Short mmCIF file of C-alpha atoms in Angstrom, two decimals:
data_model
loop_
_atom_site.label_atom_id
_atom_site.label_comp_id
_atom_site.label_asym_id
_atom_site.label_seq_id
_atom_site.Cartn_x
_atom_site.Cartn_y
_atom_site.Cartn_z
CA UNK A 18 89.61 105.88 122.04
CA UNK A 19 92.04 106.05 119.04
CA UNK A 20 91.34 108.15 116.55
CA UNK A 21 91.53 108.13 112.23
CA UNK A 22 90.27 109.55 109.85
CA UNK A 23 90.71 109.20 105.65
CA UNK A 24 91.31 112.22 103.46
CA UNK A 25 90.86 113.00 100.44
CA UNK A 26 88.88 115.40 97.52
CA UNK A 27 86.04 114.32 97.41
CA UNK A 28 85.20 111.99 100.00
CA UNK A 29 81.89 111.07 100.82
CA UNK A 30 81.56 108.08 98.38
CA UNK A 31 84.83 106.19 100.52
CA UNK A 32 84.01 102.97 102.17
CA UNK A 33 86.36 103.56 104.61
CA UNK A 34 84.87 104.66 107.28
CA UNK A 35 82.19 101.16 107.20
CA UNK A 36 85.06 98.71 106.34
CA UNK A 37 87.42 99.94 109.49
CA UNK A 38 84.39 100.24 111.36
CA UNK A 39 83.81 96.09 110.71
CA UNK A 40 87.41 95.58 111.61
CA UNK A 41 86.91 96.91 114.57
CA UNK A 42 83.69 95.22 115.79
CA UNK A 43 86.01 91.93 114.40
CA UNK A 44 88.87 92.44 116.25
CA UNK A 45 86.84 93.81 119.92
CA UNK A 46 89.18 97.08 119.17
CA UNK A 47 87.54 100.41 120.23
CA UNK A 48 88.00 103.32 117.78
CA UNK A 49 86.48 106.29 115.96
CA UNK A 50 87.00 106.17 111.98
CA UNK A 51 85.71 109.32 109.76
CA UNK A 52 85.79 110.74 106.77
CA UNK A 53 87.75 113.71 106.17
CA UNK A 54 86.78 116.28 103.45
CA UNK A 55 90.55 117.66 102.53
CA UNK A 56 91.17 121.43 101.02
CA UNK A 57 93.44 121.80 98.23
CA UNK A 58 95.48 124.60 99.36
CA UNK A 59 95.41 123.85 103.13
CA UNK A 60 95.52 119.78 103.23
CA UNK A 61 98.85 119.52 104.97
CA UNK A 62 97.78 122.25 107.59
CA UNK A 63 94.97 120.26 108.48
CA UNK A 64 96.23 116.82 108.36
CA UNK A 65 99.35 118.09 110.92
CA UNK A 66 96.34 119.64 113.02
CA UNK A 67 94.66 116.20 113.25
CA UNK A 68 97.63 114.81 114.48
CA UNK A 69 98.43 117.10 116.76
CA UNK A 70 94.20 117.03 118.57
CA UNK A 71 95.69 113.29 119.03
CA UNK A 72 94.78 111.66 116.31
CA UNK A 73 96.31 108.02 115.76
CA UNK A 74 96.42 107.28 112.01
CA UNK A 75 94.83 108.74 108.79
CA UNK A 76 94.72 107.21 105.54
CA UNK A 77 95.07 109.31 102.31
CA UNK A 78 93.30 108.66 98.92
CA UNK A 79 93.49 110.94 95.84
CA UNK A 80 94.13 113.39 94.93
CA UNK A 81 96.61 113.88 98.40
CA UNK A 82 99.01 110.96 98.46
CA UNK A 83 102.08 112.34 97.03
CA UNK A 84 101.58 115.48 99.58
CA UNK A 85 101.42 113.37 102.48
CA UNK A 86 104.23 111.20 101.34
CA UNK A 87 106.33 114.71 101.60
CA UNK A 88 104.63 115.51 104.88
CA UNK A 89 105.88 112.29 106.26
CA UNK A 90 109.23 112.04 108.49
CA UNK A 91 109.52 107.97 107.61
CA UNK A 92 108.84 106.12 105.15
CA UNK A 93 108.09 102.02 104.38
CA UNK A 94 110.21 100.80 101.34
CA UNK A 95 106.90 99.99 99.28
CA UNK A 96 106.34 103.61 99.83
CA UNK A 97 109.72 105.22 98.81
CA UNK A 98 109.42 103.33 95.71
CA UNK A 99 105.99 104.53 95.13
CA UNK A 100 106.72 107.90 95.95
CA UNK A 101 102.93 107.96 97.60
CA UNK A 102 101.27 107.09 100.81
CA UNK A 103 97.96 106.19 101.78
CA UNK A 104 98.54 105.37 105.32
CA UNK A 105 100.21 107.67 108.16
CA UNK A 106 100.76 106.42 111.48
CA UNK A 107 101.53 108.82 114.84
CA UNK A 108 104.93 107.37 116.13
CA UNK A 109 105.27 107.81 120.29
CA UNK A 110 107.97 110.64 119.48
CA UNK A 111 105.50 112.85 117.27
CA UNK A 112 106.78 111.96 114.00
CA UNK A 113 104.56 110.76 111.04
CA UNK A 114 105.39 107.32 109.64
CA UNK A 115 104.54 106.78 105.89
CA UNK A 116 103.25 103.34 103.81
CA UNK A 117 101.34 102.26 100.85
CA UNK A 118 99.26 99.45 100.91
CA UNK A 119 97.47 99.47 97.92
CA UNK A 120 99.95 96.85 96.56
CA UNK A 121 100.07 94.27 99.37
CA UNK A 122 96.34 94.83 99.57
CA UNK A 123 96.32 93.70 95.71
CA UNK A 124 98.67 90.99 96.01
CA UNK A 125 96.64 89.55 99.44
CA UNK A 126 93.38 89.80 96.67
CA UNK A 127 94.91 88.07 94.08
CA UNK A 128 96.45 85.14 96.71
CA UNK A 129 92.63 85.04 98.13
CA UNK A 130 91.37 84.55 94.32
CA UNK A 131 94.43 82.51 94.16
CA UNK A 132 95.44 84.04 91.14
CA UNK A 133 98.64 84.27 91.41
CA UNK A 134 101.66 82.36 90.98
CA UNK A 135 105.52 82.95 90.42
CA UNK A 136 106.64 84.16 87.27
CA UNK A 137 103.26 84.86 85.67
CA UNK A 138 103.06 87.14 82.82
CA UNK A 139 101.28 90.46 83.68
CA UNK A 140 100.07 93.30 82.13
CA UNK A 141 99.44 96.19 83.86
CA UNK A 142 97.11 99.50 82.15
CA UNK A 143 98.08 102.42 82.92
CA UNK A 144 101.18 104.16 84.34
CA UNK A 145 100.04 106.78 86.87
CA UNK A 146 99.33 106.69 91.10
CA UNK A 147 97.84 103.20 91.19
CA UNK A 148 99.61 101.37 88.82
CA UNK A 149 102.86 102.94 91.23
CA UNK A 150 101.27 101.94 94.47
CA UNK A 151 101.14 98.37 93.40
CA UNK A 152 104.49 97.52 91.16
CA UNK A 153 106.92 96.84 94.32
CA UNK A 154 105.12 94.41 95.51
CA UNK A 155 104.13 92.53 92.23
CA UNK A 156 107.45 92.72 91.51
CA UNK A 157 108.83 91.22 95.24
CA UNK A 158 105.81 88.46 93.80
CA UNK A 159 108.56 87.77 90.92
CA UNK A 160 106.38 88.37 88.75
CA UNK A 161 106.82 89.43 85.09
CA UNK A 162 105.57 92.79 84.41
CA UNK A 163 104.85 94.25 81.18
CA UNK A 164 103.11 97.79 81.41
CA UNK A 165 101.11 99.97 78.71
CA UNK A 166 99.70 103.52 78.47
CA UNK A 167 98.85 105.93 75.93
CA UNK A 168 101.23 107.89 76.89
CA UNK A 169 104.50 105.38 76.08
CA UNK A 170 106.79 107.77 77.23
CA UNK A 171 105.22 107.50 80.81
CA UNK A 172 105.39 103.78 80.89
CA UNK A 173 108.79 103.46 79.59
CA UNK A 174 109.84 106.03 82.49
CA UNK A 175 108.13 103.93 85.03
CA UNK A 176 109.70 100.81 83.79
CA UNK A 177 113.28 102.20 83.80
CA UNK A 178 112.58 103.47 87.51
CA UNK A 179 111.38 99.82 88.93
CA UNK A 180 113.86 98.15 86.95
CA UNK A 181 115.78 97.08 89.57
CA UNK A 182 113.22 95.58 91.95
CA UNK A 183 112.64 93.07 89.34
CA UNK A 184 111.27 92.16 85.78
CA UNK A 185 109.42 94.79 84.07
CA UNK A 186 109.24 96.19 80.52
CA UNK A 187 106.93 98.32 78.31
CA UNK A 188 104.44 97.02 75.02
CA UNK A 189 102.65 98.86 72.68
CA UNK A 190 99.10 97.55 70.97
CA UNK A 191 100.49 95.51 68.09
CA UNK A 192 103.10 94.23 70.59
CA UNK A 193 100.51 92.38 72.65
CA UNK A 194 98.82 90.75 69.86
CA UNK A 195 101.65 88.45 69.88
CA UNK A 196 102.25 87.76 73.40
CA UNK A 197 100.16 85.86 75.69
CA UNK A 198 99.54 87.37 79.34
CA UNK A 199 98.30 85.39 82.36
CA UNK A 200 97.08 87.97 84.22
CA UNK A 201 95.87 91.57 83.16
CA UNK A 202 94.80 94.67 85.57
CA UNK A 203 93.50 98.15 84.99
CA UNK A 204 95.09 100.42 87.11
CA UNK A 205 93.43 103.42 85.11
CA UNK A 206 90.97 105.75 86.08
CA UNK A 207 88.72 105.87 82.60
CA UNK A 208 85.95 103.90 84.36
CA UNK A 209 85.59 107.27 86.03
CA UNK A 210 84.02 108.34 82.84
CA UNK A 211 82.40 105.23 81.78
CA UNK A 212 85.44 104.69 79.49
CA UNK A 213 87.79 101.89 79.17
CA UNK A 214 91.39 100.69 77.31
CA UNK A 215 90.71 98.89 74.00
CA UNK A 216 92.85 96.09 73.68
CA UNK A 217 93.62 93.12 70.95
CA UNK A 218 90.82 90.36 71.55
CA UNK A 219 93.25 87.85 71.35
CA UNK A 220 94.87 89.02 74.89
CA UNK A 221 91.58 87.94 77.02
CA UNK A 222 92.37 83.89 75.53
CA UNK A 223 94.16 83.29 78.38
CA UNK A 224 94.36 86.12 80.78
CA UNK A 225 92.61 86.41 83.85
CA UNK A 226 91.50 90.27 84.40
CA UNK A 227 91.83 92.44 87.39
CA UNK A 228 90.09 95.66 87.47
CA UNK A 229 90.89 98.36 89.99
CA UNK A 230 87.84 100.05 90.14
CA UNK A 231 84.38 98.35 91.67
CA UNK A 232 80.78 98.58 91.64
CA UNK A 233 77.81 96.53 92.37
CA UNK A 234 78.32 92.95 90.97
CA UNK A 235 81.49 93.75 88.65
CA UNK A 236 79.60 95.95 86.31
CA UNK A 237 82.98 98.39 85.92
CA UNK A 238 83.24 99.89 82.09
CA UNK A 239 86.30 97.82 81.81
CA UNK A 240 85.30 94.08 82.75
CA UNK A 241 81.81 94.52 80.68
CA UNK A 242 83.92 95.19 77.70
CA UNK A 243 86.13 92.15 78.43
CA UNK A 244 83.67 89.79 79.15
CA UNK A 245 82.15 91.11 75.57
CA UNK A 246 85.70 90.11 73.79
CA UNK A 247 85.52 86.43 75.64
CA UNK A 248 87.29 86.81 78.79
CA UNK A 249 85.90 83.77 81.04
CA UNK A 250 87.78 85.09 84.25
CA UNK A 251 87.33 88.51 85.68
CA UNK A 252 87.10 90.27 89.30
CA UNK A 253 86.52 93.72 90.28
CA UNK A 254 88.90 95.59 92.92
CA UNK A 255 86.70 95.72 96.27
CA UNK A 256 89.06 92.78 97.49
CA UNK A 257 91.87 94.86 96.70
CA UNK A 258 90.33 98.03 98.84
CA UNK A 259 89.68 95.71 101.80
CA UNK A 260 93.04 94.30 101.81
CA UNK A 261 94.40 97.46 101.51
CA UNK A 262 92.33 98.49 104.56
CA UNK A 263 93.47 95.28 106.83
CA UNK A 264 97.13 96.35 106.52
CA UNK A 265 96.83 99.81 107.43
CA UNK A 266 94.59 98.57 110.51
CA UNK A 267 97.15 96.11 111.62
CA UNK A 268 99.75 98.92 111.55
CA UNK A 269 97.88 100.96 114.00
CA UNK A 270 95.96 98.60 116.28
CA UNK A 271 98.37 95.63 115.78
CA UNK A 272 96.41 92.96 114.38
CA UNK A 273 95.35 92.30 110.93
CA UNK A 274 91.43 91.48 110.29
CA UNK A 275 89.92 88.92 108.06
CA UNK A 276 89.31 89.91 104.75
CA UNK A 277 86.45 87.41 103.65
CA UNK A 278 83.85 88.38 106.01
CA UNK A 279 84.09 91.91 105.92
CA UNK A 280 84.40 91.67 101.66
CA UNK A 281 80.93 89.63 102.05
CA UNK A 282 79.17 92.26 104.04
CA UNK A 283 80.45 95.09 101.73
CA UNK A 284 78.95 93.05 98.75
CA UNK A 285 75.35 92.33 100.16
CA UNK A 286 75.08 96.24 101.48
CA UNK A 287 76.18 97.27 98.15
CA UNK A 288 73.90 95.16 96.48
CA UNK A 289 71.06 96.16 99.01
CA UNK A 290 71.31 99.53 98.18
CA UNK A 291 71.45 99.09 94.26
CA UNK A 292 67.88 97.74 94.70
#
């Protein structure tokens, strides 16, 4: 029976573990899935001992993707440009093949919300781990990427560095007051602490909004304060973790799931338990 596992610090709240465990029953594939409590100072130790009891595949959330990238022997392009991997794969040789997909797991969302088209305007919050998991493939989208932080001096570095996979520039506040955006995502963690970006009203007119984060019927920090300032279209990133999920799957086991089903049973069970 092939073995995985995801790792990360902490753990215990992943969906992981159910969502690969659905794929599985989906696809008639026999596996064992856990979840994997990683130590700061001896992750890569322990991730090269799970490969070496046999282990098939392991994804890696935060705060361990950049270490595992480095751990890696090959790497996808989506994850060179990323410079972080969330899913390792056990080649026949030994050696530990690296990818990231967050971003095709996004873009797969989007397509199912069918949100997106070529050359859309987008603005993207945030310039750290998730908004770089998910540029190369917006970008291979062609879409038109405008990214803010409050640090400007971190967006304008990330801009320069994906310049050449496509379209992409920086903004600051008063700057989008006088665009118009089609799409907008957070890809910041503030709805960690119940905190959100502020932005001008007059961006939600016509944007959609994508949030990373998720929780039981799209109550995030972020898309409660949107929907406050008028935004009429908004979705929550649970898609986006089960699409993820469905192409690291298919690059073990060889077969990519179905999203919808599995994304339905997530939302009842989450909604079960909120009662």
């Amino acid at each position: 029976m092939n073995q995985y596992a995801v790792w990360g610090n902490p753990i215990t709240q992943s969906k992981s573990p159910r969502i690969h465990q659905l794929f599985a029953e989906q696809t008639k594939k026999s596996l064992q899935y856990q979840a994997r409590l990683g130590d700061e100072e001896k992750f890569e130790q322990q991730l090269l001992d799970f490969f070496a009891q046999g282990a098939r595949g392991a994804n890696i959330t935060s705060p361990f993707k950049e270490r595992a990238f480095a751990l890696a022997d090959l790497h996808s392009e989506s994850c060179l440009q990323a410079k972080a991997c969330n899913t390792l794969k056990r080649l026949d040789d030994g050696r530990l093949y690296a990818d990231n997909t967050d971003g095709l797991g996004l873009v797969a969302d989007l397509k199912r919300l069918e949100w997106l088209k070529p050359q859309q305007k987008v603005l993207i919050l945030g310039a750290g781990g998730a908004t770089k998991g998910v540029l190369y493939p917006l970008l291979q989208e062609k879409q038109q990427v405008t990214l803010y932080n409050r640090t400007a001096e971190k967006a304008v570095s990330l801009a320069e560095k994906f310049a050449k996979c496509g379209k992409i520039q920086t903004a600051c506040l008063h700057e989008m007051a006088e665009q118009s955006y089609d799409l907008i995502i957070n890809a910041t963690s503030l709805g960690l602490q119940g905190k959100y970006v502020e932005l001008p009203s007059v961006v939600f007119s016509t944007a959609k909004v994508y949030d990373m984060q998720y929780t039981v019927d799209m109550q995030t920090p972020f898309l409660n304060y949107v929907r406050s300032q008028g935004a009429m279209a908004c979705q929550d990133g649970l898609g986006m973790l089960v699409g993820q999920a469905s192409y690291a799957f298919e690059l073990w086991e060889g077969v990519l799931p179905q999203i919808e089903p599995v994304l339905a049973i997530l939302q009842a069970e989450m909604k079960k338990s909120a009662l």
